[in-house]
mmCIF file of C-alpha atoms in Angstrom:
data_model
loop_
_atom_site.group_PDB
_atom_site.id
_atom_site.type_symbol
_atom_site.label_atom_id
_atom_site.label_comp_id
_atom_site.label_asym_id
_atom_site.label_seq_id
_atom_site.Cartn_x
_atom_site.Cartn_y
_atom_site.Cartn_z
ATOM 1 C CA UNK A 1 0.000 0.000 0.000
ATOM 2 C CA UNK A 2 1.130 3.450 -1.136
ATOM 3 C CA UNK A 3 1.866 6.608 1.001
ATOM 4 C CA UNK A 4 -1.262 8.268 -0.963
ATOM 5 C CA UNK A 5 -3.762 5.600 -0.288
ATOM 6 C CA UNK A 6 -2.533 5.192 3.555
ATOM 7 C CA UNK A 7 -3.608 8.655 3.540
ATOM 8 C CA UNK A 8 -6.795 8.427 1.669
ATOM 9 C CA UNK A 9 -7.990 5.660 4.143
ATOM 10 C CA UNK A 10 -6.874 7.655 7.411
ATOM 11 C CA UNK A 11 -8.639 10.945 5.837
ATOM 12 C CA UNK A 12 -11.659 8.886 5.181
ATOM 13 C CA UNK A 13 -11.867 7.248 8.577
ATOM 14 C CA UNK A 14 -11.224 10.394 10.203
ATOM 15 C CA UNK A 15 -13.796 11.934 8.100
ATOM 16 C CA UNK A 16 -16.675 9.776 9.033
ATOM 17 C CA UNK A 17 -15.174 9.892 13.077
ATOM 18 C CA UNK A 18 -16.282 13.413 13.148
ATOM 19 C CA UNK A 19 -19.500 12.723 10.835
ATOM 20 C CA UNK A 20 -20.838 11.147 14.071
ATOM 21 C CA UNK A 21 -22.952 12.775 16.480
ATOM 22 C CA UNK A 22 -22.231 11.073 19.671
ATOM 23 C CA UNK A 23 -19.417 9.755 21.502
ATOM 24 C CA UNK A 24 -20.738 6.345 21.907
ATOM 25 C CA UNK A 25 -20.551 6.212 18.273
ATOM 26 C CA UNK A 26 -17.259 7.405 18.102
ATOM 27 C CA UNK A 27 -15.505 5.459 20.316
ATOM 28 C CA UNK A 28 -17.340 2.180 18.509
ATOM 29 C CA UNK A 29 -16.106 3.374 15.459
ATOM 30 C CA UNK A 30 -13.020 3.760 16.908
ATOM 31 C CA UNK A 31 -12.627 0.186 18.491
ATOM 32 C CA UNK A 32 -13.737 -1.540 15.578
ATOM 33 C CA UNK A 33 -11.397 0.518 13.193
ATOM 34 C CA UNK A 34 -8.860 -1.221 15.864
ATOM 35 C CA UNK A 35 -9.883 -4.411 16.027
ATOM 36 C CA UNK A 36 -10.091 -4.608 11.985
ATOM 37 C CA UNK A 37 -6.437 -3.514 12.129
ATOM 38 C CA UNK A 38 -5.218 -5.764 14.480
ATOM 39 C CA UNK A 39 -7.211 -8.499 14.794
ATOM 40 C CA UNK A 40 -7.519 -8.149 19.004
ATOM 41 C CA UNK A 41 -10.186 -9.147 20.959
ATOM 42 C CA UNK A 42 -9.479 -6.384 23.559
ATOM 43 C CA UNK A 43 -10.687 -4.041 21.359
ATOM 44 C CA UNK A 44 -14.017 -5.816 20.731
ATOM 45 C CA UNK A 45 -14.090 -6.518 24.775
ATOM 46 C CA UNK A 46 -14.167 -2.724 24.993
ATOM 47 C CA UNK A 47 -17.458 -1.997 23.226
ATOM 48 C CA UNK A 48 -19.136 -4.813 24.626
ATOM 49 C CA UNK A 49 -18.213 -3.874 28.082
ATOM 50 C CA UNK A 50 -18.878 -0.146 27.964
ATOM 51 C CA UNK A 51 -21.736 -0.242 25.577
ATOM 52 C CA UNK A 52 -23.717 -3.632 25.780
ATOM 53 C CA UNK A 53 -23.414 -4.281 29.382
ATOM 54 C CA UNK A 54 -25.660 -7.320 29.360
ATOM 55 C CA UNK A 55 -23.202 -9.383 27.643
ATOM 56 C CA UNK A 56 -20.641 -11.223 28.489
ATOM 57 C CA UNK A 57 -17.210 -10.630 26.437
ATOM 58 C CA UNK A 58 -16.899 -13.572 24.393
ATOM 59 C CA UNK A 59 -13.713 -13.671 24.587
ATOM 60 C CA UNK A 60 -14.172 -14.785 28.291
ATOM 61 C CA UNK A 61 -17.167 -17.299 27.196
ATOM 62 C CA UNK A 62 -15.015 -19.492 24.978
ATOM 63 C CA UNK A 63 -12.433 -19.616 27.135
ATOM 64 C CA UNK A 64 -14.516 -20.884 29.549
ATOM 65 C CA UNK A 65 -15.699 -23.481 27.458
ATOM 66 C CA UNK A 66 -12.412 -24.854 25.622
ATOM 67 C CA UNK A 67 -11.476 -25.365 29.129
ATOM 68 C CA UNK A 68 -14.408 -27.602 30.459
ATOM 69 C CA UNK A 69 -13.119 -29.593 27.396
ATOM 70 C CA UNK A 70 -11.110 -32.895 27.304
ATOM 71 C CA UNK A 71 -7.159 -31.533 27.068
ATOM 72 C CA UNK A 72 -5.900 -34.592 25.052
ATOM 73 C CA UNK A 73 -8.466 -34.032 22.496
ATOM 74 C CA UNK A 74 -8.370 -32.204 19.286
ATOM 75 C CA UNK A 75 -11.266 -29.157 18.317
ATOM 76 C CA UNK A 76 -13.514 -29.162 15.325
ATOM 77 C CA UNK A 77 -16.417 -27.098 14.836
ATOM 78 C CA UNK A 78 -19.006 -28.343 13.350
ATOM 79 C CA UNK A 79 -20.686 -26.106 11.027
ATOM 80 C CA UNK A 80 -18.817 -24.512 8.492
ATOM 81 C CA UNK A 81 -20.830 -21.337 7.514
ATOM 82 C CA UNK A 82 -21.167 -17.914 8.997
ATOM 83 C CA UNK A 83 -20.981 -18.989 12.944
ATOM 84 C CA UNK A 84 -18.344 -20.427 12.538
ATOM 85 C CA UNK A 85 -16.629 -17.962 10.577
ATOM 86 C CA UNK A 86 -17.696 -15.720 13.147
ATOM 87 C CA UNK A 87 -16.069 -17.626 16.512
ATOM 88 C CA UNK A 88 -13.232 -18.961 14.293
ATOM 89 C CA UNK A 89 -10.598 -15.603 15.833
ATOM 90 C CA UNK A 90 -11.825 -16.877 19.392
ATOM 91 C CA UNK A 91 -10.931 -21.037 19.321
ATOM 92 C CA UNK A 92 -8.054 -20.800 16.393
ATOM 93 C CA UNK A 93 -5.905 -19.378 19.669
ATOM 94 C CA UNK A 94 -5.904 -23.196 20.950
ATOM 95 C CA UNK A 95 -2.972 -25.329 19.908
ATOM 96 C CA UNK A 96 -6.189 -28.270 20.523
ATOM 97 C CA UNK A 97 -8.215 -26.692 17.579
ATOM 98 C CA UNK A 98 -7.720 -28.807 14.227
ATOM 99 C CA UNK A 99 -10.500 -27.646 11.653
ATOM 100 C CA UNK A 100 -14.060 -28.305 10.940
ATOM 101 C CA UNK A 101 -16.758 -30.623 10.152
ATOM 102 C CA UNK A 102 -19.164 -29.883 7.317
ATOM 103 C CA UNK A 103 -21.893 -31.401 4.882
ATOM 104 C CA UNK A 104 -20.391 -29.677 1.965
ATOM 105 C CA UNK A 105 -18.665 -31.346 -0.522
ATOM 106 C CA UNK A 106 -16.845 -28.515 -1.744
ATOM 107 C CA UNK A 107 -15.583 -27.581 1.857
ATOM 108 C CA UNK A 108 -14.472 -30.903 2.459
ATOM 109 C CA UNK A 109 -12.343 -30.474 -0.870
ATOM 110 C CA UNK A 110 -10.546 -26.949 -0.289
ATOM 111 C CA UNK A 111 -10.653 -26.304 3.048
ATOM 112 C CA UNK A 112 -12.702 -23.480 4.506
ATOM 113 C CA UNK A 113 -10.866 -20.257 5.700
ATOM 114 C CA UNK A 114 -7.530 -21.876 5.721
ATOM 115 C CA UNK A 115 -8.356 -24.618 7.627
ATOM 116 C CA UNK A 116 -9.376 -28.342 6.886
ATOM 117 C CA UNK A 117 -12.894 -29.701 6.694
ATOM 118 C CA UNK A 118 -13.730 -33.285 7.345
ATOM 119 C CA UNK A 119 -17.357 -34.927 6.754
ATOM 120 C CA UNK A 120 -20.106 -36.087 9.372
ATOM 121 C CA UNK A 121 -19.016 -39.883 8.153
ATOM 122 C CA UNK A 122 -15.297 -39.331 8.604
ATOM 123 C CA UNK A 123 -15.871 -37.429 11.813
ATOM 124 C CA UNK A 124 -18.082 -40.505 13.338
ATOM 125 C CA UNK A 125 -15.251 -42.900 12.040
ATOM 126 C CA UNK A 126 -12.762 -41.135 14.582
ATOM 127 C CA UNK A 127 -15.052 -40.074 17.233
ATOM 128 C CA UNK A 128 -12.024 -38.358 19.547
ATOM 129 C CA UNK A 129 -12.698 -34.883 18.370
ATOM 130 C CA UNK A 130 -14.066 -32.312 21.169
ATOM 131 C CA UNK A 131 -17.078 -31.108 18.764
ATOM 132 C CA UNK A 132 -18.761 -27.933 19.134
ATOM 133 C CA UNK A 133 -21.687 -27.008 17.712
ATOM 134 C CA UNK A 134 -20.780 -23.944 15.688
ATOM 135 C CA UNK A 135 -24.163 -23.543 13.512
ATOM 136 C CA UNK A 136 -26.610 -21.896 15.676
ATOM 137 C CA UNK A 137 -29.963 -21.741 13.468
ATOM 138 C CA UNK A 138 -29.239 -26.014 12.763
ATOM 139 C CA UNK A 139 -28.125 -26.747 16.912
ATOM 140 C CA UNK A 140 -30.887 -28.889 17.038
ATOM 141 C CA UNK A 141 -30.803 -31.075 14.282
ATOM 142 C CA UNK A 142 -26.915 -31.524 14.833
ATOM 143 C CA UNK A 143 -27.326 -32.250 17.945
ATOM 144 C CA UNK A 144 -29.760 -34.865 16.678
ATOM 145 C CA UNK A 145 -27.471 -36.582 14.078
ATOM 146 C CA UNK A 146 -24.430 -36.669 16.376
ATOM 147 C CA UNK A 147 -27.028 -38.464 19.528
ATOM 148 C CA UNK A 148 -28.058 -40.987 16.695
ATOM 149 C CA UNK A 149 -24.254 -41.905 15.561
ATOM 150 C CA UNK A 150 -23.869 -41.892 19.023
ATOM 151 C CA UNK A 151 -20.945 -39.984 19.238
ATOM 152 C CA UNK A 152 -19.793 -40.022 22.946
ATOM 153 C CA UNK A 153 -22.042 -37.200 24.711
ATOM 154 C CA UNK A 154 -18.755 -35.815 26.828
ATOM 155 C CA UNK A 155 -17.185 -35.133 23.417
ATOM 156 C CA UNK A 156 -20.102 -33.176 22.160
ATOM 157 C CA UNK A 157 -20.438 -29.286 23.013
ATOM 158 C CA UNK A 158 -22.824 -26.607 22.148
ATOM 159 C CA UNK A 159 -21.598 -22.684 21.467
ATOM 160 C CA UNK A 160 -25.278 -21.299 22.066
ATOM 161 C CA UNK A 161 -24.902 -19.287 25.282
ATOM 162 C CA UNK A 162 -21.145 -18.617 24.799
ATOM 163 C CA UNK A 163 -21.766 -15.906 22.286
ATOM 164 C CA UNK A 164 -24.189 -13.754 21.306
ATOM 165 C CA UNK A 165 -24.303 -12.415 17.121
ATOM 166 C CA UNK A 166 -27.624 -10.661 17.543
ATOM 167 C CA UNK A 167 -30.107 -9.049 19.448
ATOM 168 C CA UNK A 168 -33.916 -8.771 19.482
ATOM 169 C CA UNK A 169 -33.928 -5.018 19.265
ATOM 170 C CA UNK A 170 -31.048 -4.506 16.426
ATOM 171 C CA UNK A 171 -32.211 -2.093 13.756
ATOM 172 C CA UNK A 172 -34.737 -0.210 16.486
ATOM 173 C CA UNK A 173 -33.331 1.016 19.768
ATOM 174 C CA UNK A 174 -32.081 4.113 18.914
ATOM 175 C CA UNK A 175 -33.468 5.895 22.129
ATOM 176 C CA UNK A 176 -33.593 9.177 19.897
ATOM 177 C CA UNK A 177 -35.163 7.949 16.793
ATOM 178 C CA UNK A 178 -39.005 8.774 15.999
ATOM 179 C CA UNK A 179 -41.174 6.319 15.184
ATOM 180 C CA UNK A 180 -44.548 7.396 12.566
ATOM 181 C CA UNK A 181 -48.143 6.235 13.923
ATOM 182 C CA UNK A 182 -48.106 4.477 9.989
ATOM 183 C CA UNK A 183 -44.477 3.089 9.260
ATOM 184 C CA UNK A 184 -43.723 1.785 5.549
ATOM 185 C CA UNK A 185 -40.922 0.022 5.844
ATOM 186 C CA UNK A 186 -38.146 -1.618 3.506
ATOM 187 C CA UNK A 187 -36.981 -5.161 4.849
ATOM 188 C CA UNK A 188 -33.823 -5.601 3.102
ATOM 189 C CA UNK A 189 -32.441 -8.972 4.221
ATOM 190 C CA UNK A 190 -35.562 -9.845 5.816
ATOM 191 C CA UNK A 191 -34.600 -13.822 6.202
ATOM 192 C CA UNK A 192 -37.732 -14.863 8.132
ATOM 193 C CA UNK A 193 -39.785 -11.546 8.593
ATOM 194 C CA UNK A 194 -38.446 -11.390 12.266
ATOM 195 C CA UNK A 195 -37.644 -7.572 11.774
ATOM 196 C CA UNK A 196 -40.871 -6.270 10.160
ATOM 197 C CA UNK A 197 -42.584 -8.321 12.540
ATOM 198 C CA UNK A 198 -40.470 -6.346 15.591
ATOM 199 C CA UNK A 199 -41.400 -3.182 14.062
ATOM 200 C CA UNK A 200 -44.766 -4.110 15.212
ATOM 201 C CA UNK A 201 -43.923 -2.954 18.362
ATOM 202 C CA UNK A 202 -42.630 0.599 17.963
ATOM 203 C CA UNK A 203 -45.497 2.293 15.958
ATOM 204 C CA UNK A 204 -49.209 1.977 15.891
ATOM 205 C CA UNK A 205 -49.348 0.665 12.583
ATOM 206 C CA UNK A 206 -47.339 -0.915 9.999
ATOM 207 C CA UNK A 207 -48.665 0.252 6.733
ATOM 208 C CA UNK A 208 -46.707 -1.706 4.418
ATOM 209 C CA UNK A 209 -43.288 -3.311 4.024
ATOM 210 C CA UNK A 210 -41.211 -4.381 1.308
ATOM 211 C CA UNK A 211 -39.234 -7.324 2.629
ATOM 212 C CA UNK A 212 -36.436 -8.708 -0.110
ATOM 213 C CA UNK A 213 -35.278 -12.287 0.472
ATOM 214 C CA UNK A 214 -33.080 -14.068 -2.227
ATOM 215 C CA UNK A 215 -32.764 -17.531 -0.533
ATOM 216 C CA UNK A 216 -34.882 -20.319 -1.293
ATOM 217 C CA UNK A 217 -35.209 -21.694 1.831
ATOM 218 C CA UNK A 218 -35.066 -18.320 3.632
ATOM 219 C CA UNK A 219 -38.112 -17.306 1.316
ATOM 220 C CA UNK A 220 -40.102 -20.291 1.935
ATOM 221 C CA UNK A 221 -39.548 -19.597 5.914
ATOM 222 C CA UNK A 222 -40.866 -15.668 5.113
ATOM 223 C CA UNK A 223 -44.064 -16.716 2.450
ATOM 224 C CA UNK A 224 -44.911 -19.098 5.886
ATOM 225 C CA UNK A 225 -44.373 -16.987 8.593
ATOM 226 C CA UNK A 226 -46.550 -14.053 6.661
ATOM 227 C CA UNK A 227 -49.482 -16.485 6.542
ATOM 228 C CA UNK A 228 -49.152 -17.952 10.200
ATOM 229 C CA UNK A 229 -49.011 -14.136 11.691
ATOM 230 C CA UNK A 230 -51.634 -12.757 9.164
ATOM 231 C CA UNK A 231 -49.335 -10.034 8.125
ATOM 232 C CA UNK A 232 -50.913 -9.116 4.970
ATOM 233 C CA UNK A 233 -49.271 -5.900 4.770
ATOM 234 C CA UNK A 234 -45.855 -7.684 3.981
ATOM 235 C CA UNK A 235 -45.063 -8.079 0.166
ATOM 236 C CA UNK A 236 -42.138 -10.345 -0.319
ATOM 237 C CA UNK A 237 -39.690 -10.291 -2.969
ATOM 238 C CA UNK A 238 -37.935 -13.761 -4.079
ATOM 239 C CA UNK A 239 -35.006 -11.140 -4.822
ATOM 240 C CA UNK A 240 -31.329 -9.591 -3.617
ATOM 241 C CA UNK A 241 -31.159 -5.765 -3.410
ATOM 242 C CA UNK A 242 -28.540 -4.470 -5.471
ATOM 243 C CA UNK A 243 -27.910 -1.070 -7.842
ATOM 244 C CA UNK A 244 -29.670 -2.399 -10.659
ATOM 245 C CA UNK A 245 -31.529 -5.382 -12.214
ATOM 246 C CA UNK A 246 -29.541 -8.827 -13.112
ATOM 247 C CA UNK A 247 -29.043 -12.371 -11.950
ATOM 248 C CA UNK A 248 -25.932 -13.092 -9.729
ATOM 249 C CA UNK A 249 -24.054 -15.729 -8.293
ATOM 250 C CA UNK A 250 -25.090 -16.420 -4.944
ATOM 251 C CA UNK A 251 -24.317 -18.935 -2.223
ATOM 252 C CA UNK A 252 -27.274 -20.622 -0.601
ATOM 253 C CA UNK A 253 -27.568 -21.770 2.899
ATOM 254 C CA UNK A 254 -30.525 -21.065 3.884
ATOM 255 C CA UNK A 255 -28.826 -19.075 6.911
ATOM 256 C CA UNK A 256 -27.925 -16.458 8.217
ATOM 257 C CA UNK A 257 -24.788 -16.041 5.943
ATOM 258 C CA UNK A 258 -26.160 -16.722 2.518
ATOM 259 C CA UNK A 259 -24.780 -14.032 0.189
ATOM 260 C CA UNK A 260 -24.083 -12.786 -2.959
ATOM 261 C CA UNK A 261 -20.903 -14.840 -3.951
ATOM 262 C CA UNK A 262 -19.307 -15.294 -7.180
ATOM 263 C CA UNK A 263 -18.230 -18.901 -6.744
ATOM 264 C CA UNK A 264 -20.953 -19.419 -5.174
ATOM 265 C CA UNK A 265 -23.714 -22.326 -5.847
ATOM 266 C CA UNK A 266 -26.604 -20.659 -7.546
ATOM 267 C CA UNK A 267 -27.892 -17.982 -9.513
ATOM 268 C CA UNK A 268 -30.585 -15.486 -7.865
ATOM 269 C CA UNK A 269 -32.610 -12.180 -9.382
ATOM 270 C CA UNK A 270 -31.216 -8.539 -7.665
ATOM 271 C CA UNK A 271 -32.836 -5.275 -8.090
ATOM 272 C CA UNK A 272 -33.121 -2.189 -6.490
ATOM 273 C CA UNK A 273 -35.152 -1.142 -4.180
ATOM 274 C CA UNK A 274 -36.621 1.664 -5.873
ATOM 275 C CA UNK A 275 -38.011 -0.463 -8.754
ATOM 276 C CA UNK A 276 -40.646 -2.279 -6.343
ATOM 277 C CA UNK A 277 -41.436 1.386 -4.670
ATOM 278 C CA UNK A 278 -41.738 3.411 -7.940
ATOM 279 C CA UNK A 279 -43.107 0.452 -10.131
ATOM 280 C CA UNK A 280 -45.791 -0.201 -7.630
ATOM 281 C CA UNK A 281 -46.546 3.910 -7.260
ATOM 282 C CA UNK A 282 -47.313 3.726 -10.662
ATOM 283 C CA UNK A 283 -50.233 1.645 -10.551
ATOM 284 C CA UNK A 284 -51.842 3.814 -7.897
ATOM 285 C CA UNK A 285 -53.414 7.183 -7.771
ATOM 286 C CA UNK A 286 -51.453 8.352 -4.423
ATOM 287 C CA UNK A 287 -47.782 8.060 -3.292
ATOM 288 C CA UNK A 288 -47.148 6.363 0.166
ATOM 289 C CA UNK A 289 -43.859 7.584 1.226
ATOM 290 C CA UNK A 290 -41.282 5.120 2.980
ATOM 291 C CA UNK A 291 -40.188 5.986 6.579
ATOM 292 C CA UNK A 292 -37.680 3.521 7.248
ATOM 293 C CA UNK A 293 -34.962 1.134 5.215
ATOM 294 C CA UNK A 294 -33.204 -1.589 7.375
ATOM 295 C CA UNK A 295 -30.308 -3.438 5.329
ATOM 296 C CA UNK A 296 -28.590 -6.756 6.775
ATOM 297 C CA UNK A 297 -27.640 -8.014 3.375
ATOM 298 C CA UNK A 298 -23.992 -9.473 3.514
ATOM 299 C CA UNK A 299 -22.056 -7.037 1.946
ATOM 300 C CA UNK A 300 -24.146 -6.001 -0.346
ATOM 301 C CA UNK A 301 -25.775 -3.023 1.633
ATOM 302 C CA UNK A 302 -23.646 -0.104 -0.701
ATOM 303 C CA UNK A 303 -24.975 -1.425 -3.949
ATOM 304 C CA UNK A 304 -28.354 -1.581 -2.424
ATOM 305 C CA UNK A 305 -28.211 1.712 -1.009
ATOM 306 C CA UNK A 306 -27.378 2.776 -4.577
ATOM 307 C CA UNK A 307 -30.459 1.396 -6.019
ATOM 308 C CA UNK A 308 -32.501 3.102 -3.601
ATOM 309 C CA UNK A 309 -30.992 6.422 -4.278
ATOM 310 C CA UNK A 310 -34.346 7.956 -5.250
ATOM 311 C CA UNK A 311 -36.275 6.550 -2.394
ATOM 312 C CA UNK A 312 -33.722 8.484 0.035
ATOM 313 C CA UNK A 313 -33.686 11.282 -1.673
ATOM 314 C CA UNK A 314 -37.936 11.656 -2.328
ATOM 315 C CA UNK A 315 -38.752 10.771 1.409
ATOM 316 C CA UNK A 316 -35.782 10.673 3.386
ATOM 317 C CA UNK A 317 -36.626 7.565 6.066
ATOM 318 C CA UNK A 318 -34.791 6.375 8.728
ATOM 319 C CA UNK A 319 -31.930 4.140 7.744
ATOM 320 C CA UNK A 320 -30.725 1.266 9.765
ATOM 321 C CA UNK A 321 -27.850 -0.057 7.781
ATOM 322 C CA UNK A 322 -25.037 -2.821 8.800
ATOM 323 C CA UNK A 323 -21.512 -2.123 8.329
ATOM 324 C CA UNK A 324 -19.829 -4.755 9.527
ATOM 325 C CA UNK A 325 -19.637 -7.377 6.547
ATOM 326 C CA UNK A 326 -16.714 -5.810 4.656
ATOM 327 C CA UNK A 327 -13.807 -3.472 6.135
ATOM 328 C CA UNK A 328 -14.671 -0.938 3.328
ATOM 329 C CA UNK A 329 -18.387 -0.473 4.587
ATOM 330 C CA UNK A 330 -16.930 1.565 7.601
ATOM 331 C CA UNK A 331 -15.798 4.395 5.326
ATOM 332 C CA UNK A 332 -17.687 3.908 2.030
ATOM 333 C CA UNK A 333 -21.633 3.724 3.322
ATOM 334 C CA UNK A 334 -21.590 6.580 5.879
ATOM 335 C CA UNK A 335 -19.816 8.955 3.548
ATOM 336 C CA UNK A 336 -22.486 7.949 0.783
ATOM 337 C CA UNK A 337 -25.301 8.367 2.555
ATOM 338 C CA UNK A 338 -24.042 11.327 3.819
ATOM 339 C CA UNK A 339 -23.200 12.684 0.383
ATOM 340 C CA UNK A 340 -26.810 12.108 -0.801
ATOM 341 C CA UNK A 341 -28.500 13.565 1.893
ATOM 342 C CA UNK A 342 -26.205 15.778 4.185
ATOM 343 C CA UNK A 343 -28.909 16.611 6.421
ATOM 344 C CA UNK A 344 -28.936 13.522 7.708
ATOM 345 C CA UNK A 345 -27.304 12.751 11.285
ATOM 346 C CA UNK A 346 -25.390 9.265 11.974
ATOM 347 C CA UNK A 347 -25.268 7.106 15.081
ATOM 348 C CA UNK A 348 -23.043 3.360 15.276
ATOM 349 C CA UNK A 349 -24.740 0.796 17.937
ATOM 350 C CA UNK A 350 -22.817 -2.676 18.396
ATOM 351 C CA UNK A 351 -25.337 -5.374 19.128
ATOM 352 C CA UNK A 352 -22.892 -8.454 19.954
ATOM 353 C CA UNK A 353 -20.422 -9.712 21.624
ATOM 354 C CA UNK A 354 -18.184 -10.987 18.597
ATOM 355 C CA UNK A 355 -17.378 -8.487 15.404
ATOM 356 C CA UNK A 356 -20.385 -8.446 13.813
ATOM 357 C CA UNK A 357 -23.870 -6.455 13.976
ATOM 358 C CA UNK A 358 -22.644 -3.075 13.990
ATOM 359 C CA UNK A 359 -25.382 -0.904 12.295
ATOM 360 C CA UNK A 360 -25.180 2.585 10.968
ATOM 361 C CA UNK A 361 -28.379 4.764 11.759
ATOM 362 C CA UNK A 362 -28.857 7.785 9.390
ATOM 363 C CA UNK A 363 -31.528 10.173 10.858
ATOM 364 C CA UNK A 364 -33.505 13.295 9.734
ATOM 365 C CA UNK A 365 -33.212 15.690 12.301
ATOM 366 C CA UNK A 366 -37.283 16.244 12.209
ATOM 367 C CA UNK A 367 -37.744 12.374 13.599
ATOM 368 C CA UNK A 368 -35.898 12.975 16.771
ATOM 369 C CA UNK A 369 -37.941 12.351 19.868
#
C-alpha cells in the first residue's frame, strides 16, 4: 500500500469519526477501526463492556468453554458457515483446535478459511474430536445426528450461550429515533420476517413493508411466517437488493450467511429497491412515502443503497444499515449516505459480543424524539 492511499484511508476514517454525532458512536467506530487492524479481541471486549453491558465478552465465554473440554483431544467445529466464521478468531488461539466438520462437498475439498474440513461420516469414524456445535440456526438437528451416531455425549459441546451475534432489538433502539403512527418500511435482508414483525412494536401501525429475500429456503420460511401471523401488509420479494436489475451468483444456505458470492452455488434475481417502490406507485393514484430502510444483506448493503438512491432522496426515512460485513463499509456507506443527503445525522450501535452487527443509523433531524 502506497503513502497516498494510507492517507486516503486515514482521511476517510477520520472523516466519518467526526461525521458522528455522539461519543458512543465514536468510540465504537473507533474500536472496531482497531480491532479490523489488528485483529484483538481487547478491542471488541471494549465496546461490549462499555456499551452492551448485558453481555458477556466472548472472549471470556469461549475460554470458559475450551477449558471444560477434554485436554488430550483435538477441536472441530461443526458447522462450516457464517458462525463459525464468526467464533473462528476466538478457538483458532488453541494449539487443541484442528478444523471443521461440514456437509459440503466442496468444503471438504478446499478447506474453509484456511483450515481443513472433514465430513459427518469421517468425523463418526474417529469419534475423539471435542465437537462444538458452531451452527446456531441447525443446533438442534446436529445435535440430533451426532445423539443418533452416538458420538460419545462428553465429546459433544454446544456454542449457544457462549456468544451472542444478535439481538432482538437490532435495527430499532435508537433511544432518539421517531417512530410514525403508519411506518412503511423496507426489509432488506428480511430472512424470516423477524424484523418487520419487531417493528410491530414501535409504531401503531405498519402500513406496508417491502421485505427482499433471495434464498430459497429463507423465502419459503418468510411466504410461511406471513401467513401464520396474518401479516398481509408484507409483500415479499424472491429477490437480492442491489444497484440495478440482473441475476448473480449467490451462495445458498438457507442461513444467516447466505450471500451474494461469485463462486458461489446458484444464480438469484437482484434489483433495487426503488423499482418495487416506484413500479408499484405507478399503478396507484397516491404516493405512500417510505419511513424507514433496514439493510442486513452481507455485503451487499452499498450497492443496495445505490439502487434506492431515489427513495432516500424523495422521502428521506430512517436508515438502519449494517456495516460490519466488509472493512470498506466503515468508510464507504456513511460517507455515501451522507453525500446524498447531508442533512442527515449518523449514530453506530454494536449489538454483539463478537465483530459483527454493527449498524449505521442515518436520521432526519425532524424524527428525533
Amino acid at each position: 500500500m502506497d503513502a497516498v492511499t494510507i492517507n486516503n484511508c486515514l482521511n476517510g476514517w477520520k472523516t466519518v469519526y467526526d461525521m458522528l454525532e455522539d461519543e458512543e458512536s465514536k468510540e465504537i467506530y473507533l474500536n472496531k477501526l482497531s480491532w479490523l487492524i489488528s485483529g484483538k479481541y481487547k478491542y471488541l471486549r471494549k465496546i461490549v463492556s462499555t456499551y452492551a453491558p448485558g453481555l458477556t465478552p466472548a472472549d471470556q465465554n469461549i475460554l470458559d468453554l475450551c477449558n471444560s473440554m477434554p485436554m488430550g483431544n483435538r477441536i472441530i467445529l461443526y458447522g462450516a458457515g457464517a458462525d463459525g466464521k464468526r467464533v473462528l478468531p476466538l478457538f483458532a488461539g488453541d494449539k487443541r483446535f484442528w478444523g471443521f466438520c461440514s456437509h459440503t462437498k466442496k468444503k471438504q475439498k478446499h478447506g474453509y478459511l484456511g483450515y481443513p474440513v472433514i465430513s459427518p461420516e469421517e468425523l463418526f469414524t474417529q469419534r475423539n474430536f471435542s465437537v462444538v456445535i458452531s451452527a446456531t440456526r441447525c443446533a438442534e438437528e446436529i445435535r440430533g445426528i451426532l445423539n443418533a451416531e452416538r458420538y460419545p455425549a462428553n465429546l459433544i459441546f454446544d456454542i449457544a450461550g457462549h456468544w451472542r451475534g444478535d439481538d432482538p432489538e437490532q435495527y430499532f433502539n435508537l433511544k432518539c429515533m421517531k417512530y410514525e403512527d403508519e411506518e412503511v418500511f423496507v426489509d432488506a435482508g428480511c430472512f424470516d420476517l423477524g424484523s418487520s414483525l419487531k417493528l410491530k412494536n414501535y409504531c401503531n401501525h405498519v402500513k406496508k413493508v417491502y421485505a427482499f429475500e433471495p434464498d430459497p429456503v429463507s423465502y419459503l420460511r418468510c411466504l410461511e411466517q406471513k401467513e401464520r401471523t396474518g401479516f398481509a401488509e408484507a409483500e415479499i420479494f424472491q429477490a437480492g437488493t442491489w444497484s440495478e436489475e440482473k441475476t448473480l451468483y449467490f451462495q445458498s444456505t438457507g442461513d444467516l450467511g447466505a450471500k451474494i458470492d461469485t463462486s458461489g452455488d446458484t444464480s438469484i434475481r437482484v434489483m433495487p429497491i426503488d423499482q418495487a417502490i416506484f413500479s408499484e406507485e405507478a399503478q396507484r393514484s397516491s404516493t405512500q412515502r417510505v419511513t424507514f430502510i433496514k439493510m442486513d444483506v452481507e455485503g451487499a448493503e452499498l450497492e443496495s443503497l445505490k439502487g434506492a438512491r431515489q427513495t432516500i432522496l424523495r422521502d428521506k426515512p430512517k436508515l438502519a444499515i449494517c456495516i460490519y460485513h466488509k472493512p470498506e463499509d466503515m468508510m464507504e456507506i456513511p460517507v455515501y449516505i451522507k453525500a446524498l443527503v447531508p442533512e442527515y445525522r449518523l449514530y453506530v450501535r454494536h449489538y454483539s459480543n463478537i465483530d459483527t452487527d454493527t449498524v449505521l443509523y442515518a436520521v432526519m433531524p425532524e424524527k428525533f424524539n
